[in-house]
XYZ file of C-alpha atoms in Angstrom:
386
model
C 0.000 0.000 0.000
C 1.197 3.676 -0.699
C 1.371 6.184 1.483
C -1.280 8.090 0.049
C -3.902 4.926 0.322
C -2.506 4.424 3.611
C -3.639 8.057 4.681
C -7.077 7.789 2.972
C -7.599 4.377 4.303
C -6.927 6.068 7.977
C -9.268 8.970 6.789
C -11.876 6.697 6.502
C -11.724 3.964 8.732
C -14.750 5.290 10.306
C -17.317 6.130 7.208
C -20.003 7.519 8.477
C -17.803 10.381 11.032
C -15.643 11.567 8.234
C -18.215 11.965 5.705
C -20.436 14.006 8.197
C -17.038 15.684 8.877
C -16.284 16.385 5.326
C -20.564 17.606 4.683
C -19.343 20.602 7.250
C -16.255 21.598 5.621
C -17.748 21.380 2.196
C -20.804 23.417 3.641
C -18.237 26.044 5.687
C -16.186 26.811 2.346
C -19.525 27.343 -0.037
C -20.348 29.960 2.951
C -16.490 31.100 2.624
C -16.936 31.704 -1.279
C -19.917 33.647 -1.127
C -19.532 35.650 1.648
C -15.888 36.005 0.537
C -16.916 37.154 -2.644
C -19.834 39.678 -0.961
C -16.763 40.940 1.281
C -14.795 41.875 -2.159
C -17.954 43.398 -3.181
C -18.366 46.255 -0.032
C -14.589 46.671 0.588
C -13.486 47.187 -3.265
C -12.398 50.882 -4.026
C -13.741 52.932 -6.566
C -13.587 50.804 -10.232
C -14.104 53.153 -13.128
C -13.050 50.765 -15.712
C -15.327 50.503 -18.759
C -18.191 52.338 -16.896
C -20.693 54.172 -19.244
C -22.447 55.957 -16.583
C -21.513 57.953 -13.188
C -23.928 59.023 -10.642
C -23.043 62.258 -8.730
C -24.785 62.903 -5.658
C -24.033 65.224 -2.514
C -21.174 64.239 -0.717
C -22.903 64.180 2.321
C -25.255 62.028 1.370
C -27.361 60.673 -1.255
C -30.754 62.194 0.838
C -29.324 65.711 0.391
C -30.740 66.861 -3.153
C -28.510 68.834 -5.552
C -29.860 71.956 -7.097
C -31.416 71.761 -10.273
C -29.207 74.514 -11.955
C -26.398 72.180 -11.994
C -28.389 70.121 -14.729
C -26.799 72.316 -17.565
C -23.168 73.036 -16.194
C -23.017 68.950 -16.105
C -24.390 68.788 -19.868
C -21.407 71.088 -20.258
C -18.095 69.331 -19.017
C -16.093 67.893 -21.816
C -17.330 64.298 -21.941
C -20.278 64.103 -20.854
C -22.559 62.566 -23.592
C -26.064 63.829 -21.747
C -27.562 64.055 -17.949
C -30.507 62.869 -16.552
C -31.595 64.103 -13.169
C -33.818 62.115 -10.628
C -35.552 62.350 -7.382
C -36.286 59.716 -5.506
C -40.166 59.569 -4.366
C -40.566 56.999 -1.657
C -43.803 55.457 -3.450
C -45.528 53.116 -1.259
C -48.675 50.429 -3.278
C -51.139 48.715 -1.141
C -48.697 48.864 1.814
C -45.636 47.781 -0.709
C -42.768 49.980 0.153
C -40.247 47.663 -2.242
C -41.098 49.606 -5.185
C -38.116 52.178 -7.145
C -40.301 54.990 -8.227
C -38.180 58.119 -9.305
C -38.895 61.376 -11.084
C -37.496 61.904 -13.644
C -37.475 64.333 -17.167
C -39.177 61.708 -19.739
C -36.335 62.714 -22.535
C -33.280 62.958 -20.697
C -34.122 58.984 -18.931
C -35.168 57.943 -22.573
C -31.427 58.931 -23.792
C -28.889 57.807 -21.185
C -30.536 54.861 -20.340
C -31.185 52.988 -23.926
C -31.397 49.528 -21.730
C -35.240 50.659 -21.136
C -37.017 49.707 -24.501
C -40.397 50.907 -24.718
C -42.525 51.816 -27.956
C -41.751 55.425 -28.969
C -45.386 56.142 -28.883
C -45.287 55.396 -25.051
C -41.943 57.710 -24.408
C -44.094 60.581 -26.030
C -46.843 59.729 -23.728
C -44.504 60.331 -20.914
C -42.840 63.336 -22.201
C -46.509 65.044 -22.709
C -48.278 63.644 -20.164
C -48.498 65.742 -17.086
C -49.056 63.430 -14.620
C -48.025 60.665 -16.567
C -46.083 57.384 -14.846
C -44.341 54.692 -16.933
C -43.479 50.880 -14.949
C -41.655 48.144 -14.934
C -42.932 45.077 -17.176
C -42.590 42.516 -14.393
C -44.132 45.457 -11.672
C -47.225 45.824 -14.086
C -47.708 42.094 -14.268
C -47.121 41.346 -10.385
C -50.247 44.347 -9.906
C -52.306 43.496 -13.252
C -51.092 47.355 -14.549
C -52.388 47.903 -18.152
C -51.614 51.142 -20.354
C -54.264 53.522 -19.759
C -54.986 52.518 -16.137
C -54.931 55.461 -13.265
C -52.532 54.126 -10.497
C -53.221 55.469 -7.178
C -49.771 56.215 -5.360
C -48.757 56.920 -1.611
C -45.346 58.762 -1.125
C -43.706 58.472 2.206
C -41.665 61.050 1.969
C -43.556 64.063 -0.307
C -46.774 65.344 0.387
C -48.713 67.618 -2.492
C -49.285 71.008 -1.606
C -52.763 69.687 0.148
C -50.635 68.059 2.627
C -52.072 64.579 1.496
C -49.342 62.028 0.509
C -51.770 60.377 -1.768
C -50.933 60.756 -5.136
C -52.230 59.516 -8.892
C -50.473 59.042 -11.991
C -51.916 57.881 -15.502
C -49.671 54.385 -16.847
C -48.639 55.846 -19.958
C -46.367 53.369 -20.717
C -44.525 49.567 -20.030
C -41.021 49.092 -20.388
C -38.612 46.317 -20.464
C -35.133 45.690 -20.801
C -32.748 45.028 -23.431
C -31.759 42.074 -22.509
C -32.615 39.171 -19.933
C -30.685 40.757 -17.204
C -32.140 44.362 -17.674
C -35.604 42.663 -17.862
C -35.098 41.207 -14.373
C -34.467 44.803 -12.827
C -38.358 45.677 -14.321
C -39.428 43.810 -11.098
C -40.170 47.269 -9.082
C -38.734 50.038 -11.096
C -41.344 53.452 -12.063
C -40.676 56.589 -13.074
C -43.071 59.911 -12.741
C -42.738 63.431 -14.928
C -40.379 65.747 -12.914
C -42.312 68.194 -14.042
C -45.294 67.395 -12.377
C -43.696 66.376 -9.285
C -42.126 69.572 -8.921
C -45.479 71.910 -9.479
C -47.187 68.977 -6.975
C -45.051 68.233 -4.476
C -45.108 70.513 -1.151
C -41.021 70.642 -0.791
C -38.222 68.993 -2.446
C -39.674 69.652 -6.234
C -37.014 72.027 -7.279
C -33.996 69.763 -6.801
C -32.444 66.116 -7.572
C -31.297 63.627 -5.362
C -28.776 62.440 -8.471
C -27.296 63.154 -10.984
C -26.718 60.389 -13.800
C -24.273 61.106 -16.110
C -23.925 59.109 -19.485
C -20.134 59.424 -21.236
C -19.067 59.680 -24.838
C -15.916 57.547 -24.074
C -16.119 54.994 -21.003
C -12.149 55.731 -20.773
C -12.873 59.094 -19.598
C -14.529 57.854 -16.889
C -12.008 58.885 -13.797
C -10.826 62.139 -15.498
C -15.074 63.130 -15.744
C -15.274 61.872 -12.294
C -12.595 63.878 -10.751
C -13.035 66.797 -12.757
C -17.080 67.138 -11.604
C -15.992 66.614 -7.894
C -13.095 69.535 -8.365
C -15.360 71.793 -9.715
C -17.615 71.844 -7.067
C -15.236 71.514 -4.141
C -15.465 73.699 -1.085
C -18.742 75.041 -2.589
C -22.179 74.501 -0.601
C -23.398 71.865 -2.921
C -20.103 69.750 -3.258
C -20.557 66.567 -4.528
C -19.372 62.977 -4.714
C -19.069 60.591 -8.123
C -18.875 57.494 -9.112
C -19.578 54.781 -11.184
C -23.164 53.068 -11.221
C -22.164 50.096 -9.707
C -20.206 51.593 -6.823
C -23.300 53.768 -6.214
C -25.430 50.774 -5.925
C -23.091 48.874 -3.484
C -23.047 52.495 -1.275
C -26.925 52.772 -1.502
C -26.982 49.066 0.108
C -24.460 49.795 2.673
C -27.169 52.302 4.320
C -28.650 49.298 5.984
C -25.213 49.258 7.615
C -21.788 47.692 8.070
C -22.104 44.734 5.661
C -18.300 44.405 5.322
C -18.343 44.064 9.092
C -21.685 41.644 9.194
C -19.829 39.187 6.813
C -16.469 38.756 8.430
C -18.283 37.925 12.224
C -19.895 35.042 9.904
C -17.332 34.103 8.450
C -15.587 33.838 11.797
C -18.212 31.954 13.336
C -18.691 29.679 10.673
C -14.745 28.725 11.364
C -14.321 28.838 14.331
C -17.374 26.245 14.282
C -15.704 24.111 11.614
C -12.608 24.245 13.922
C -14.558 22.528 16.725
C -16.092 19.857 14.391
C -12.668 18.677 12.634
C -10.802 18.901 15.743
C -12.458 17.135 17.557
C -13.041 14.815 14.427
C -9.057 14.419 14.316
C -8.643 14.163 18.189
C -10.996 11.680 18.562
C -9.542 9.370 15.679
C -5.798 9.743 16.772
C -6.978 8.531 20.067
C -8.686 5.611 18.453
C -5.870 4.214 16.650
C -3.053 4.881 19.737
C -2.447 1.048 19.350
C -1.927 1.658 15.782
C 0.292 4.185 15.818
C 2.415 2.189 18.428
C 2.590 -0.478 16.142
C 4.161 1.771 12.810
C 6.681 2.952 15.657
C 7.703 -0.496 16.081
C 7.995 -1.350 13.052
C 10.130 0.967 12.805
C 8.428 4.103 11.767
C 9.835 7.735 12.693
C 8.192 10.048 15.135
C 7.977 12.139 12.169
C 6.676 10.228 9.644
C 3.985 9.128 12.468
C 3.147 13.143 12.691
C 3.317 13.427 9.096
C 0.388 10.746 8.811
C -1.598 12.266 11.015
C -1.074 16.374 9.519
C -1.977 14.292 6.294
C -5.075 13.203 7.095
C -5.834 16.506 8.633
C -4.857 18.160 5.376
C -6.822 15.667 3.120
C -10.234 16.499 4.720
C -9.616 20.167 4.582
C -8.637 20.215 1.262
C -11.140 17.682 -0.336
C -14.167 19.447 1.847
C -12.543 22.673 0.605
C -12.109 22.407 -2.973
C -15.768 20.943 -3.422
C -17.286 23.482 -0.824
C -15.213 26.144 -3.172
C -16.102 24.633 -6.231
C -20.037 24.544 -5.096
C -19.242 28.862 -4.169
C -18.444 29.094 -7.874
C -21.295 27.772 -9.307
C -24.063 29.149 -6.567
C -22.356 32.586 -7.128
C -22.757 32.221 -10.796
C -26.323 31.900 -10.454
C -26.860 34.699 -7.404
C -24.801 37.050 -9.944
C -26.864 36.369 -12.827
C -30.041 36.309 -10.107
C -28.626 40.103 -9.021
C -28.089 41.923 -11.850
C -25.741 44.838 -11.685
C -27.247 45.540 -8.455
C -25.042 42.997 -6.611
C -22.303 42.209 -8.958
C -20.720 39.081 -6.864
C -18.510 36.398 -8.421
C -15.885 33.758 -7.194
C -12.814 34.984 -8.515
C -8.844 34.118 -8.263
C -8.749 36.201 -4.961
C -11.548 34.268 -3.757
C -9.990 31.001 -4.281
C -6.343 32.234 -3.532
C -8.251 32.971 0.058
C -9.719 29.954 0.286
C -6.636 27.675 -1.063
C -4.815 29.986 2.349
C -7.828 29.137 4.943
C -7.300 25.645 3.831
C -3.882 25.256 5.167
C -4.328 27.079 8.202
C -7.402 25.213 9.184
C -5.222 21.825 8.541
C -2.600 23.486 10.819
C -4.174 24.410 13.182
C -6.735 21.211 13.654
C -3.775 18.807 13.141
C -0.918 20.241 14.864
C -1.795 19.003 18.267
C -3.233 15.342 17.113
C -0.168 15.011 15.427
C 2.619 15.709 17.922
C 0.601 13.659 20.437
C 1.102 10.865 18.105
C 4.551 11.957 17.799
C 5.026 11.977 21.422
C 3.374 8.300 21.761
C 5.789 6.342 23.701
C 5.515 2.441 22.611
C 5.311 0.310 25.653
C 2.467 2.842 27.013
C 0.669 2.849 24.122
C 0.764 -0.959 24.083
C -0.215 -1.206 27.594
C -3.354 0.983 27.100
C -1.696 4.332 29.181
């Protein structure tokens, strides 16, 4: 027998243990490559490669509006391709606060975001209608919208002029997306006429919460980016930009220290694993003491003895945590795709170069002190059961 069949025959000379063993370390490292990857996500620093769009809000805070007479000095800076300025409205349906409504000015959404498709008969509609409201295709199917329909609207944060927060707006139009992942982020998007909103609404109508800003060249990103920030710094509206995607990972940090949430899991999930496979490990070494005592007399080296034992260790790890890794991979394939560009996760290198590290230190760690107990085994005790 090889060495190697020697150490997996050892690994499993009780079945049922090391494949419940194994279940938890496969189960701990598909929890490592997701969270891992969702880490990546909330720590990364600002990534302005290939982006098409930046958002520019207040540097304070995306809550604090932006006056509306920046709208032409953006459509101004060298690069910019055309700005579209929204407010976000806080529309609540039938006690359904998950909904995206914005306003927005019909022409300026219809031109930097070409991902919407929608008949051009129904973008006129919303450009002329006054208190015209266009929807998602999967929102209008989860409520039974049609075209044509009068939707009545609650906004939790504006109230008209009346003081009622009860608001109406005529579906003018359905979009979709351009593609399968667009359509999926139909699911509780609406937009409302600016223009309305801001004769309507009691406060608030005569600003933006953000500023989207669609670029001729997506290499210009950074320079547009610093150059809009610059401009405005040490003023009283100074702002912050960035790409879309870093705005969406900063609009989901408001519900707090994610980065922060996901490394106390991931250390509980070890430290748990840590308990299971050593006490996994412990338990076997002092199940074959006999055994061991035997390989020492036949001649056998302390060493090699601890090296059987660290490679058992390191076997379980390593198969649980390539297969718990390789599970990450594929799960995170599908919660990307599920996501959208709202949470763009994936298992990449660094996740697996992470992984590959917790690996051997969880095989250290769990082994080290099975091991040199079976390197300290002294024959004749062993033999006579002390």
């Amino acid at each position: 027998m090889t060495k190697t069949g020697f150490v997996l025959a050892n690994l499993f000379h009780k079945k049922t243990r090391t494949w419940l063993t194994l279940l938890s370390v496969v189960m701990a490292f598909v929890l490592f490559g997701l969270l891992q990857s969702l880490n990546q996500v909330f720590s990364a620093g600002a990534d302005f490669v290939g982006a098409t769009r930046l958002v520019t809000q207040s540097r304070v805070s995306f809550t604090q509006s932006l006056p509306m007479r920046m709208v032409p000095e953006f459509d101004a800076i060298p690069g910019v391709q055309r700005v579209m300025y929204q407010q976000w409205f806080g529309a609540v349906f039938r006690e359904d606060p998950q909904i995206f409504a914005f306003a927005v000015e019909p022409q300026r959404l219809h031109e930097v975001y070409p991902e919407w498709v929608m008949p051009e008969e129904h973008w006129q509609a919303f450009a002329n209608t006054r208190t015209g409201m266009i929807a998602g295709r999967l929102l209008a199917e989860k409520y039974g919208w049609k075209v044509g329909d009068k939707i009545p609207m609650q906004s939790n944060i504006f109230p008209q002029k009346n003081g009622s927060k009860d608001w109406t707006f005529d579906l003018v139009g359905i979009y979709d997306g351009k593609d399968e992942e667009w359509s999926r982020n139909t699911a509780g998007g609406m937009y409302i006429n600016h223009a309305y909103f801001a004769e309507a609404a009691q406060f608030g109508g005569g600003n933006a919460g953000i500023m989207v800003l669609r670029l001729e060249n997506p290499d210009m990103a950074e320079s547009v980016a610093t150059l809009v920030d610059k401009r405005y710094e040490n003023s009283a509206d100074e702002t912050k930009t960035q790409t879309e995607k870093d705005f969406q990972v900063g609009f989901i940090k408001q519900l707090g220290d994610i980065g922060l949430i996901v490394r106390w899991i991931l250390f509980a999930v070890f430290f748990t694993l840590l308990l299971v496979v050593g006490n996994t490990m412990a338990q076997s070494v002092r199940e074959r003491v006999p055994q061991f005592a035997v390989l020492k007399t036949l001649g056998f080296s302390d060493n090699t003895v601890l090296g059987f034992v660290l490679a058992e260790t390191v076997a379980m790890c390593a198969i649980g945590g390539l297969v718990g890794l390789g599970l990450a991979t594929l799960l995170g394939a599908v919660v990307a795709k599920a996501a959208g560009p709202m949470l763009p996760i994936g298992i990449d290198a660094q996740v697996w170069i992470a992984g590959l590290v917790a690996i051997v230190v969880l095989s250290l760690v769990v082994g080290l002190l099975p091991a040199l107990r079976a390197r300290r085994l002294k024959i004749v005790d062993a033999l006579a059961g002390r």
